[in-house]
Amino acid sequence: MPDSHKKHAGPSQVFLGPLGGERRAAVFTGGADIERAAFLRGEIERHNHAYYVLDAPTIPDAEYDRLFRELQEIEVAHPTLQTPDSPTQRVGGSPLAAFRQVAHAVPMLSLNNAFSSAEVAAFDRRCSEGLGTASVEYACEPKYDGLAVTLLYENGVLVQGATRGDGFTGEDVTHNLRTVRNIPLRLAETTKVSVPARIEVRGEVLMPRREFAALNERQRARGEKEFANPRNAAAGSLRQLDPKITAKRPLRFFAYGVAEAHAENNAVSPEPTFGGGAARHSEVMERLAVWGFPVAVERAVVQGAGGLLEYYERIGAARRALPYDIDGVVYKVDRLADQAKLGFVARAPRFAIAHKFPAEEALTTVEAIEVQVGRTGAITPVARLAPVFVGGVTVTNATLHNEDEVRRKDVRVGDTVIVRRAGDVIPEVAAVVPEKRPPHAGKFSMPKACPVCGSAVEKPEDEVIARCTGGLFCPAQRKQALLHFASRRAMDVEGLGDKLVDQLVDHGIIKTPADLYKLGILKLANLERMADKSAANLLAAIEKSRKSTLARFIFALGIRNVGEATAKDLARYFGGLDALMAADAEHLQQVPDVGPVVAASIVRFFAEPHNVEVVEQLRAAGIRWEEGTPNILANSPIAGKTFVLTGTLPTLTREAAKELIEARGGKVAGSVSKKTHYVVAGAEAGSKLDKAQELGVTILDEAKFMELLKL
Ligand code: IVH
């Protein structure tokens, strides 16, 4: 029953006790069944809590499933024993026809927002003035980016769960909330804190990012609609009439408070009595944790505006590492009596505020879909957008990655789209808002010819990336190649930016990187926005770049699949450029981390006369580096080659020949195949020699073998 306890228990997960060991026969007797069912419910929920709330599984999956099935069997045999808090309810009961409305006894209010330090300081000032204290203590927690729900427990049992709705009336989604694995169906009884007769716990339902990605992948595989973001996925999952669907969705809950009696009618009760007499919000949170609710481990109590801002920075920095999305942090005056004193204004408390992070998503419209040509000819569709402020910057372009992606998301010109810019990543179109599509919005299709140079666009069957076949004939590729060549980690030509490269290429001044070294002050002075001083600086930077390293030079060439790390490995191995240029694919694969794909790219690059010419021009232009000590295999003519030895050689034993080959990076195989490069044959060679002749493999006698090894 994997549905009931999702993850598989790994070998490191320990089974803590002989739970439910004395399994009973299938015939039950009344009293014993009641007792057994209660026992099973308790055990199963204890394991659920350990697994979903504490993240510390206590039992192997199979054992859990066995307890679960046993409880199900009892409940089927005796339906009266099925209680609303039974964990069997978590897999979802029968579908509903419609949601029932629930009036919230205590309204579900919203929070005012702060977007700047100044607004936070003003909030702190208002609180300390309102309370007449110099410094206020605040409870801080993440602001979950999910949807608010309220859970009503009577005598410790979950009896009702509802959405926020308009704050006064929500929808009854009890059946769905029961399937959320980390919501306690019954409050844990402890001697520390007594369970109140009636309590309403408030919090947020969300979907962790990783589970969201997996859900979308499943949706895609089934040809079903994908969700734009985890919040939409959580909302869509919670508003299902069929709880069996919700049960399959990876929803989680976080508690952030208790519906406070004094919030009703804004009436102030100086000593709130819920939560067993807690005096502070931070204590309420402790209690919620004791009763079995998941609460943020990131919560903290801080002092004054300084403490709030420090918390904001700390959580902001940790944001990406959290398993779920948050859109800010929430500050609450910690002492409940002080909360009551400050009270509410309109529909928001005065004692709390949400300090929002810059929004990572925003709505805007697609004005055009164009394609960009990259350094290796990769053609990327890009959405030109009506400017929109997102993630702290104004965004006007968003990548659409590739043609498949455009088709999958069905992005069209005129569409209203959700743009996402998370952290420092390139802005992307997360989803289209289909209801806002204008009539006659046309589908995007990839151009057949490169929009820059007109060369054919090719897309191999098994690849997602379409490419311009123009190579360095294509000005777009030429510009990118030049920018890459001059970039900081390559030849490091300071001051050669894209505006300048555009001009140099568009005016035909530069065709290859080697032309860079032929630039003079005159040619530069004629360019737009090029003062004498900057021209001189640029020439000095170009001059400086002549002295480089082999690794930088290899990287600067922009060979496909050769990044900075590979360039370093190649430089270290070959020590000099000539050995690298002469190496074949097998030899290249002797270099650590170079596989067949990278090796093939390098061979293809140096097989192109045009590229060799550019390399020679660059060398002639005086680019130099200190050649290193090559790996002993670097100049070996047989590195990566496969040999087969057969017959008796005049002087060398088979062992000695093998050692000579292996010391030079060659391999010795036992039988001849198409992959054999050389067969070394001596007297009385047998079938291996015949096979070599048949396949046309080069056959060497001992003398030729020694010659090949340069011995
Ligand atoms: S406390 C009086 N704490 O933000 C309202 N709300 O704008 C008390 N939210 O709808 C809410 N994380 O769903 C609170 N740690 C947190 C929260 C949080 C997310 C949501 C909540 C509410 C909205 C308020």
XYZ file of C-alpha atoms and ligand atoms in Angstrom:
735
model
C 0.000 0.000 0.000
C 2.591 2.537 -1.046
C -0.063 5.250 -1.170
C -0.407 5.206 2.534
C 3.227 5.854 3.356
C 4.864 7.287 0.321
C 8.636 6.981 0.407
C 10.363 3.626 0.516
C 12.190 2.910 3.678
C 15.881 2.577 2.958
C 18.207 0.232 4.782
C 19.276 3.030 7.113
C 15.761 3.429 8.422
C 15.441 1.614 11.657
C 12.532 -0.361 12.945
C 12.289 0.796 16.486
C 9.996 -1.658 18.120
C 8.004 -4.868 17.802
C 4.867 -2.957 16.908
C 1.703 -4.853 16.260
C 3.747 -8.032 16.371
C 0.984 -10.223 17.726
C -1.197 -10.105 14.643
C -4.620 -11.538 15.245
C -6.833 -13.941 13.407
C -9.366 -12.501 10.965
C -12.287 -13.149 13.297
C -12.688 -10.368 15.795
C -14.672 -10.034 18.886
C -16.322 -6.692 19.735
C -14.311 -5.302 22.668
C -11.001 -6.650 21.485
C -11.570 -5.115 18.037
C -12.322 -1.710 19.468
C -9.153 -1.903 21.468
C -7.088 -3.245 18.594
C -8.404 -0.609 16.168
C -7.578 2.145 18.630
C -4.127 0.685 19.134
C -3.515 0.505 15.382
C -4.737 4.053 14.816
C -2.350 5.309 17.456
C 0.591 3.355 16.084
C -0.008 4.333 12.464
C -0.375 7.993 13.313
C 2.754 7.865 15.442
C 4.679 6.576 12.432
C 3.055 9.125 10.146
C 4.168 11.894 12.461
C 7.709 10.543 12.644
C 7.833 10.277 8.875
C 6.025 13.384 7.644
C 6.553 15.845 10.478
C 9.822 14.874 12.080
C 11.358 13.502 8.884
C 12.690 10.572 10.894
C 11.016 7.306 9.858
C 10.637 4.750 12.619
C 9.407 1.682 10.750
C 9.978 -0.053 7.414
C 7.317 0.543 4.759
C 6.234 -3.081 4.680
C 5.576 -3.105 8.403
C 3.646 0.147 8.188
C 1.566 -1.230 5.341
C 0.804 -4.348 7.350
C -0.546 -2.290 10.271
C -2.501 -0.161 7.830
C -4.107 -3.143 6.103
C -5.001 -4.722 9.397
C -6.815 -1.564 10.450
C -8.597 -1.408 7.101
C -9.741 -5.008 7.505
C -11.160 -4.311 10.966
C -12.981 -1.250 9.675
C -14.452 -3.135 6.737
C -15.666 -5.895 9.018
C -17.000 -3.431 11.569
C -17.843 -0.113 9.889
C -18.876 1.369 13.212
C -15.269 1.193 14.316
C -14.220 3.593 11.593
C -13.603 6.942 13.263
C -13.076 10.282 11.561
C -9.514 10.330 12.877
C -8.675 6.934 11.431
C -5.551 7.060 9.233
C -7.476 4.995 6.676
C -9.276 8.261 5.896
C -6.046 9.610 4.458
C -6.433 7.688 1.206
C -9.653 9.525 0.442
C -13.298 8.539 0.736
C -16.134 9.006 -1.772
C -16.307 12.064 -3.990
C -18.536 15.009 -3.106
C -21.123 16.663 -5.325
C -20.124 20.144 -4.176
C -18.268 21.861 -1.365
C -20.240 22.908 1.675
C -19.788 26.482 2.847
C -18.245 27.042 6.247
C -18.649 30.279 8.160
C -15.455 31.027 10.063
C -16.199 31.609 13.737
C -13.063 33.718 13.845
C -12.488 35.491 10.515
C -9.396 34.544 8.556
C -7.788 37.911 8.095
C -4.948 38.963 5.902
C -1.663 40.631 6.724
C -0.415 44.032 5.727
C 2.735 43.924 3.647
C 6.085 45.636 3.986
C 8.395 45.809 0.994
C 11.290 47.807 2.438
C 13.395 48.218 5.548
C 11.797 51.606 6.089
C 8.345 50.029 6.197
C 9.580 47.431 8.670
C 11.082 50.153 10.851
C 7.762 52.018 10.728
C 5.908 48.856 11.791
C 8.270 48.393 14.731
C 7.801 52.034 15.713
C 4.016 51.721 15.634
C 4.174 48.601 17.811
C 6.510 50.034 20.430
C 4.554 53.301 20.573
C 1.256 51.460 20.800
C 2.571 49.324 23.644
C 4.539 52.062 25.302
C 7.679 49.917 25.432
C 11.127 50.766 24.178
C 11.794 47.475 22.478
C 9.360 44.841 21.269
C 9.947 41.110 20.938
C 8.722 39.533 17.741
C 8.118 35.964 16.677
C 9.347 35.519 13.094
C 8.532 32.771 10.650
C 8.586 32.115 6.909
C 5.636 33.281 4.856
C 4.544 30.117 3.117
C 3.488 30.507 -0.484
C 0.539 28.151 -0.380
C -3.055 28.515 0.664
C -4.518 29.205 4.056
C -6.666 26.608 5.783
C -8.227 26.272 9.176
C -8.527 22.997 11.067
C -11.075 22.471 13.813
C -10.335 19.877 16.498
C -12.944 18.788 18.996
C -11.733 16.745 21.936
C -8.497 16.333 20.099
C -10.013 14.952 16.885
C -9.987 16.731 13.518
C -13.644 17.341 12.727
C -13.529 20.044 10.088
C -11.108 21.676 7.698
C -11.854 24.662 5.496
C -10.284 27.053 3.034
C -10.014 30.752 3.716
C -12.518 31.790 1.043
C -13.299 35.474 1.464
C -12.034 35.404 5.036
C -15.519 35.059 6.522
C -16.852 32.051 4.657
C -14.721 29.279 3.204
C -15.264 25.863 1.688
C -15.412 22.653 3.647
C -12.497 20.568 2.405
C -12.290 18.245 5.421
C -12.298 15.137 3.227
C -9.281 16.442 1.336
C -7.372 17.782 4.304
C -7.608 14.388 5.981
C -5.479 13.012 3.149
C -2.650 15.475 3.850
C -0.160 13.224 5.529
C 1.337 15.630 8.031
C -1.941 16.987 9.362
C -2.651 15.222 12.665
C -6.056 13.571 12.623
C -5.891 13.438 16.393
C -3.812 15.646 18.643
C -1.033 13.866 20.476
C -1.864 13.630 24.161
C 1.019 14.477 26.397
C 1.395 15.100 30.051
C 3.146 18.378 29.232
C 0.264 20.196 27.589
C -3.343 19.210 27.903
C -5.439 19.003 24.753
C -8.150 21.687 24.639
C -11.764 20.642 24.153
C -12.023 22.752 21.033
C -9.287 24.434 19.070
C -8.951 25.878 15.605
C -5.476 25.651 14.137
C -4.510 27.804 11.182
C -1.818 27.270 8.678
C -0.868 26.860 5.078
C -1.140 23.950 2.682
C 1.627 23.795 0.094
C 3.444 21.470 -2.238
C 7.213 21.071 -1.856
C 9.140 22.092 -4.978
C 10.674 18.719 -5.686
C 7.333 16.910 -5.392
C 5.789 19.594 -7.585
C 8.363 18.933 -10.317
C 7.703 15.188 -10.094
C 3.937 15.741 -10.238
C 4.305 17.905 -13.345
C 6.464 15.264 -14.924
C 3.757 12.660 -14.280
C 1.114 15.028 -15.639
C 3.210 15.565 -18.776
C 3.776 11.841 -19.252
C 0.024 11.246 -19.034
C -0.685 14.101 -21.407
C -2.484 15.994 -18.654
C -2.301 19.669 -17.838
C 0.806 20.859 -16.018
C 0.632 23.330 -13.151
C 2.282 26.747 -13.429
C 3.803 26.672 -9.938
C 3.617 24.776 -6.641
C 0.942 27.113 -5.256
C -1.410 26.508 -8.177
C -0.750 22.803 -7.879
C -1.568 22.887 -4.158
C -4.730 24.917 -4.732
C -5.883 22.681 -7.576
C -5.220 19.601 -5.490
C -7.085 20.847 -2.439
C -10.142 21.899 -4.385
C -10.855 18.434 -5.728
C -14.275 16.945 -5.168
C -12.730 13.501 -5.262
C -10.491 13.079 -2.228
C -8.774 10.077 -3.847
C -7.145 12.497 -6.270
C -6.037 14.799 -3.463
C -4.637 11.801 -1.601
C -2.267 11.177 -4.492
C -0.975 14.736 -4.483
C 2.080 15.474 -2.329
C 0.513 18.184 -0.144
C 2.001 19.346 3.128
C 0.717 21.547 5.911
C 2.480 24.047 8.175
C 0.744 25.473 11.214
C 1.312 29.156 11.942
C -1.188 29.932 14.650
C -4.431 29.325 16.453
C -7.670 31.177 15.763
C -7.641 33.617 18.590
C -10.780 34.150 20.577
C -10.003 37.828 20.976
C -9.881 38.324 17.240
C -13.632 37.951 17.154
C -15.357 41.316 16.689
C -12.004 42.899 17.431
C -12.882 42.414 21.081
C -9.874 42.600 23.288
C -9.424 39.906 25.846
C -6.261 40.653 27.756
C -5.432 37.047 28.561
C -6.226 34.773 25.647
C -7.018 31.331 26.941
C -6.494 29.018 23.982
C -3.474 26.785 23.635
C -3.553 25.777 27.290
C -2.700 29.203 28.598
C 0.294 30.134 26.449
C 1.372 33.726 26.959
C 3.331 34.146 23.759
C 2.941 33.257 20.110
C 6.279 31.403 20.282
C 4.813 29.251 23.074
C 1.705 28.565 21.012
C 4.001 27.285 18.276
C 5.801 25.033 20.760
C 2.486 23.631 21.850
C 1.361 23.024 18.294
C 4.562 21.069 17.730
C 3.928 19.005 20.870
C 0.420 18.163 19.664
C 1.927 16.865 16.455
C 1.671 19.796 14.035
C 4.461 20.598 11.618
C 5.792 24.070 12.418
C 8.639 25.979 10.785
C 12.027 25.026 12.174
C 13.171 28.415 10.889
C 11.044 30.288 13.441
C 12.820 32.673 15.777
C 12.137 35.304 18.410
C 13.997 38.570 17.831
C 14.192 42.055 19.294
C 13.266 45.286 17.530
C 13.589 46.381 13.893
C 17.257 45.342 13.766
C 16.361 41.783 14.718
C 13.551 41.701 12.140
C 15.808 42.836 9.308
C 18.516 40.382 10.261
C 15.929 37.598 10.179
C 14.719 38.768 6.756
C 18.261 38.647 5.386
C 18.978 35.256 6.892
C 15.828 33.601 5.567
C 16.207 35.370 2.223
C 19.657 33.836 1.843
C 18.401 30.382 2.831
C 15.284 30.622 0.683
C 16.490 28.552 -2.266
C 17.604 25.768 0.044
C 14.152 25.390 1.628
C 12.184 22.486 0.186
C 9.146 24.710 -0.458
C 8.420 28.201 -1.796
C 8.108 31.147 0.543
C 7.297 34.654 -0.571
C 8.550 36.530 2.473
C 8.656 36.348 6.236
C 6.006 37.171 8.822
C 6.664 39.148 12.001
C 4.252 38.883 14.934
C 4.424 40.661 18.278
C 5.295 37.706 20.480
C 3.345 38.460 23.671
C -0.310 37.607 23.152
C -1.474 40.234 25.605
C 0.388 42.812 23.537
C -1.211 41.457 20.367
C -4.607 41.968 21.973
C -3.657 45.468 23.026
C -2.622 46.445 19.517
C -5.694 44.839 17.986
C -6.781 45.135 14.392
C -7.300 47.741 11.750
C -9.797 47.005 9.003
C -9.088 43.391 8.013
C -5.507 43.057 9.220
C -3.825 42.846 12.596
C -1.725 45.762 13.828
C 0.539 43.347 15.652
C 1.777 41.457 12.596
C 3.140 42.213 9.151
C 4.398 40.253 6.156
C 7.789 41.382 4.859
C 7.721 40.275 1.264
C 10.629 39.221 -0.928
C 10.649 40.797 -4.368
C 8.032 38.824 -6.327
C 9.583 36.074 -8.415
C 6.581 35.830 -10.669
C 4.552 38.426 -12.500
C 1.959 38.631 -15.244
C 2.742 40.312 -18.527
C 2.034 39.931 -22.231
C 4.073 38.465 -25.064
C 4.703 41.109 -27.711
C 6.733 38.908 -30.029
C 8.518 35.597 -30.164
C 11.937 35.888 -31.756
C 14.891 33.573 -31.994
C 18.447 34.171 -30.826
C 21.501 32.556 -32.338
C 24.142 31.475 -29.841
C 27.873 30.873 -30.129
C 27.500 27.297 -31.288
C 24.590 28.186 -33.564
C 21.960 27.028 -31.067
C 18.697 28.758 -31.890
C 16.743 29.766 -28.800
C 13.218 31.155 -28.988
C 12.855 34.224 -26.795
C 9.650 35.947 -25.729
C 9.746 39.737 -26.023
C 7.581 40.981 -23.175
C 5.799 44.106 -22.115
C 8.223 45.341 -19.396
C 7.400 43.925 -15.985
C 9.073 44.222 -12.579
C 9.893 40.764 -11.253
C 12.520 39.396 -8.866
C 13.792 42.916 -8.252
C 14.484 43.894 -11.891
C 12.541 44.964 -14.971
C 12.252 42.071 -17.372
C 11.599 42.515 -21.099
C 12.787 39.143 -22.438
C 12.275 35.618 -21.225
C 13.784 32.469 -22.593
C 11.489 29.842 -24.040
C 14.381 27.343 -24.120
C 13.552 25.453 -27.328
C 10.826 24.637 -29.801
C 9.465 21.670 -27.819
C 9.116 23.876 -24.782
C 7.197 26.552 -26.709
C 4.887 23.890 -28.039
C 4.416 22.224 -24.666
C 3.568 25.498 -22.948
C 1.762 26.683 -26.089
C 3.044 30.234 -25.841
C 1.705 32.565 -28.536
C 2.131 36.210 -29.426
C -0.493 38.231 -27.544
C -0.711 35.757 -24.683
C -0.763 36.813 -21.069
C 1.943 34.802 -19.348
C 3.421 34.194 -15.921
C 7.066 35.247 -16.003
C 9.370 33.796 -13.398
C 12.742 35.034 -12.306
C 14.002 33.011 -9.365
C 17.299 34.122 -7.875
C 19.806 34.965 -10.542
C 18.514 32.593 -13.174
C 17.457 33.809 -16.613
C 13.793 34.872 -16.617
C 11.482 32.286 -18.128
C 7.874 31.953 -19.150
C 6.394 29.646 -16.514
C 2.923 29.316 -18.048
C 0.268 30.883 -20.212
C -3.023 32.160 -18.807
C -5.305 30.527 -21.396
C -8.436 32.524 -20.478
C -6.684 35.704 -21.550
C -5.646 34.550 -25.008
C -6.748 36.971 -27.713
C -8.588 35.459 -30.691
C -6.476 34.352 -33.652
C -3.215 34.136 -31.686
C -0.948 32.183 -34.033
C 1.240 29.264 -33.038
C 4.996 29.690 -33.052
C 7.088 27.772 -35.520
C 10.838 27.552 -35.779
C 12.320 29.355 -38.802
C 13.801 27.072 -41.473
C 16.600 29.536 -42.157
C 18.820 31.400 -39.698
C 17.295 34.873 -39.238
C 20.790 36.367 -39.073
C 22.705 34.768 -41.951
C 20.080 32.828 -43.871
C 21.881 29.487 -43.543
C 19.772 26.381 -43.102
C 18.559 25.525 -39.603
C 19.077 21.903 -38.652
C 17.668 19.860 -35.832
C 18.834 16.259 -35.522
C 15.967 13.850 -34.775
C 17.136 12.950 -31.299
C 18.058 16.459 -30.171
C 15.927 19.271 -28.822
C 18.176 22.092 -29.991
C 17.926 23.491 -33.512
C 21.115 25.048 -34.889
C 22.160 27.466 -37.585
C 24.586 25.667 -39.883
C 26.375 28.893 -40.842
C 29.278 28.490 -38.411
C 31.558 31.519 -38.337
C 30.004 32.716 -41.579
C 27.008 33.662 -39.440
C 27.577 37.118 -37.906
C 25.586 36.118 -34.829
C 27.854 33.164 -34.162
C 30.879 35.253 -34.995
C 29.892 37.882 -32.448
C 29.253 35.300 -29.763
C 32.506 33.521 -30.583
C 34.381 36.786 -30.270
C 32.715 37.670 -26.975
C 33.546 34.218 -25.674
C 37.140 34.505 -26.900
C 37.581 37.815 -25.088
C 35.692 36.810 -21.937
C 37.283 36.978 -18.527
C 37.928 33.263 -18.124
C 39.217 32.941 -21.700
C 41.666 35.512 -23.160
C 40.416 38.180 -20.766
C 40.328 41.223 -23.042
C 38.911 43.875 -20.763
C 36.525 46.369 -22.322
C 35.418 44.309 -25.314
C 31.678 44.326 -24.677
C 28.748 43.367 -26.880
C 28.063 46.872 -28.255
C 31.631 47.109 -29.508
C 31.624 43.564 -30.880
C 28.388 44.366 -32.753
C 30.076 47.288 -34.463
C 33.337 45.480 -35.189
C 31.523 42.576 -36.814
C 28.825 44.626 -38.548
C 31.427 46.915 -40.123
C 33.384 43.893 -41.279
C 36.429 44.969 -39.273
C 36.638 41.652 -37.481
C 35.902 38.290 -39.066
C 37.839 35.992 -36.769
C 39.335 36.428 -33.300
C 42.752 36.746 -34.955
C 41.614 40.053 -36.509
C 41.419 41.428 -32.992
C 45.195 41.501 -32.917
C 45.344 43.497 -36.144
C 43.290 46.389 -34.774
C 44.879 49.812 -34.794
C 43.871 53.070 -33.206
C 42.571 54.404 -36.510
C 40.045 51.673 -37.091
C 38.787 51.977 -33.551
C 38.579 55.754 -33.510
C 35.994 55.685 -36.285
C 33.568 53.632 -34.256
C 30.613 55.119 -32.451
C 31.048 56.043 -28.828
C 34.741 55.296 -28.935
C 36.846 58.025 -27.356
C 40.615 58.037 -27.862
C 41.156 57.056 -24.295
C 38.927 53.984 -24.479
C 40.446 52.978 -27.809
C 43.908 53.144 -26.246
C 42.701 51.166 -23.232
C 41.223 48.494 -25.450
C 44.421 48.174 -27.470
C 46.391 47.857 -24.249
C 44.007 45.129 -23.052
C 44.366 43.267 -26.348
C 48.137 43.559 -26.082
C 48.064 42.216 -22.551
C 45.994 39.224 -23.621
C 48.774 38.017 -25.926
C 50.470 36.523 -22.919
C 48.130 33.818 -21.737
C 48.002 30.161 -20.768
C 47.388 27.123 -22.930
C 44.258 26.276 -20.929
C 42.752 29.720 -21.501
C 43.633 29.563 -25.181
C 41.970 26.161 -25.630
C 38.881 27.375 -23.770
C 38.846 30.605 -25.824
C 38.641 28.654 -29.093
C 35.049 27.817 -28.181
C 35.203 24.158 -29.150
C 31.791 22.673 -28.536
C 31.572 20.712 -25.259
C 34.961 21.995 -24.104
C 34.406 24.102 -21.030
C 36.933 25.661 -18.745
C 37.588 22.486 -16.733
C 38.074 20.311 -19.829
C 40.374 22.936 -21.347
C 42.507 22.763 -18.206
C 42.597 18.961 -18.328
C 43.614 19.017 -21.989
C 46.338 21.609 -21.372
C 47.683 19.615 -18.443
C 47.707 16.374 -20.406
C 49.125 17.551 -23.718
C 51.342 20.328 -22.432
C 51.403 21.920 -25.894
C 48.958 22.812 -28.647
C 50.474 20.691 -31.417
C 50.028 17.439 -29.535
C 46.395 18.332 -28.850
C 45.728 19.193 -32.491
C 47.286 15.948 -33.640
C 45.439 13.680 -31.233
C 42.704 11.407 -32.523
C 39.495 10.535 -30.680
C 40.935 7.467 -28.958
C 43.933 9.336 -27.745
C 41.815 12.210 -26.486
C 39.815 9.795 -24.395
C 42.936 9.036 -22.394
C 42.541 12.476 -20.850
C 40.674 12.261 -17.553
C 36.961 13.096 -17.943
C 37.093 13.225 -21.744
C 34.528 10.850 -23.202
C 33.541 10.059 -26.785
C 31.299 13.133 -27.215
C 33.937 15.649 -26.130
C 36.666 13.802 -28.049
C 34.558 13.864 -31.229
C 33.923 17.614 -30.834
C 37.640 18.309 -30.547
C 38.521 16.148 -33.550
C 35.771 17.799 -35.596
C 37.010 21.251 -34.633
C 40.601 20.685 -35.705
C 39.539 18.816 -38.843
C 38.019 22.068 -40.073
C 40.720 23.877 -42.133
C 39.166 27.211 -41.277
C 39.658 26.609 -37.563
C 43.267 25.507 -38.009
C 43.861 28.651 -40.014
C 42.473 30.841 -37.220
C 44.660 29.020 -34.695
C 47.720 29.614 -36.864
C 46.830 33.272 -37.315
C 46.475 33.659 -33.576
C 49.836 32.062 -32.991
C 51.324 34.294 -35.681
C 49.739 37.279 -33.920
C 52.046 36.487 -31.043
C 49.766 34.798 -28.545
C 52.051 32.838 -26.308
C 52.047 30.773 -23.184
C 54.490 28.668 -21.333
C 54.250 25.124 -22.577
C 53.970 22.715 -19.683
C 55.431 19.308 -19.176
C 53.168 17.007 -21.111
C 51.847 13.830 -19.613
C 54.162 11.036 -20.690
C 51.368 9.691 -22.849
C 50.673 12.986 -24.584
C 53.059 12.390 -27.464
C 52.582 8.671 -27.612
C 51.497 7.570 -31.082
C 49.625 4.614 -29.652
C 47.720 6.117 -26.714
C 44.187 4.769 -26.777
C 44.963 2.188 -29.450
C 44.083 -1.477 -29.118
C 46.618 -4.191 -29.929
C 46.321 -7.941 -30.293
C 49.465 -10.057 -29.917
C 49.747 -13.385 -31.727
C 52.523 -15.898 -32.454
C 56.081 -15.776 -31.119
C 58.087 -12.583 -31.619
C 61.836 -12.905 -32.345
C 63.100 -11.099 -29.231
C 60.195 -9.773 -27.167
C 58.206 -12.004 -24.888
C 54.489 -11.428 -24.959
C 54.676 -9.943 -21.454
C 57.394 -7.476 -22.496
C 55.420 -6.368 -25.566
C 52.354 -5.880 -23.426
C 54.281 -3.740 -20.950
C 55.664 -1.550 -23.752
C 52.168 -0.986 -25.142
C 50.540 -0.260 -21.818
C 53.299 2.104 -20.701
C 52.425 4.216 -23.746
C 48.720 4.282 -23.107
C 47.739 1.452 -25.435
C 45.563 -1.541 -24.597
C 46.072 -5.214 -25.286
C 43.035 -7.299 -26.182
C 42.650 -11.063 -26.483
C 40.789 -11.250 -29.765
C 40.649 -9.397 -33.067
C 37.619 -7.284 -33.931
C 36.745 -4.206 -35.931
C 37.908 -2.169 -32.949
C 41.460 -3.567 -33.085
C 44.004 -1.074 -34.398
C 47.080 -3.287 -34.709
C 47.890 -6.967 -34.688
C 51.504 -7.711 -33.787
C 52.261 -11.072 -35.351
C 55.233 -13.399 -34.837
C 56.086 -16.934 -35.892
C 53.288 -19.468 -36.002
C 50.565 -16.886 -35.723
C 47.214 -18.576 -36.050
C 43.610 -17.644 -36.601
C 44.045 -14.148 -35.154
C 46.262 -13.246 -38.077
C 43.665 -14.579 -40.545
C 40.979 -12.563 -38.843
C 43.137 -9.415 -38.992
C 43.667 -9.883 -42.705
C 39.994 -10.453 -43.210
C 39.069 -7.241 -41.362
C 41.900 -5.224 -42.893
C 43.559 -4.499 -39.532
C 47.162 -3.197 -39.744
C 49.577 -6.052 -39.131
C 53.012 -5.381 -37.669
C 56.052 -7.571 -37.231
C 58.361 -6.914 -34.311
C 60.566 -4.456 -36.214
C 57.613 -2.357 -37.400
C 56.128 -2.530 -33.927
C 59.348 -1.135 -32.414
C 59.423 1.554 -35.057
C 55.877 2.567 -34.223
C 56.833 2.851 -30.580
C 59.821 4.948 -31.628
C 62.173 2.515 -29.869
S -0.322 34.692 10.127
C -4.194 37.621 10.580
N 1.766 33.416 9.368
O -0.393 34.951 4.512
C -3.572 36.730 9.608
N 0.152 33.945 7.738
O -1.705 37.784 4.143
C -2.601 35.878 10.299
N 0.710 33.119 5.500
O -3.711 34.191 4.250
C -1.809 35.110 9.335
N 2.605 32.169 6.034
O -2.253 32.186 4.450
C 0.611 33.956 8.972
N 3.720 32.261 8.862
C 2.555 32.783 8.477
C 2.106 32.720 7.147
C 0.894 33.321 6.816
C 1.751 32.390 5.059
C -0.410 33.564 4.645
C -1.753 33.243 5.216
C -2.605 34.436 5.046
C -1.725 35.399 4.349
C -1.869 36.732 5.029
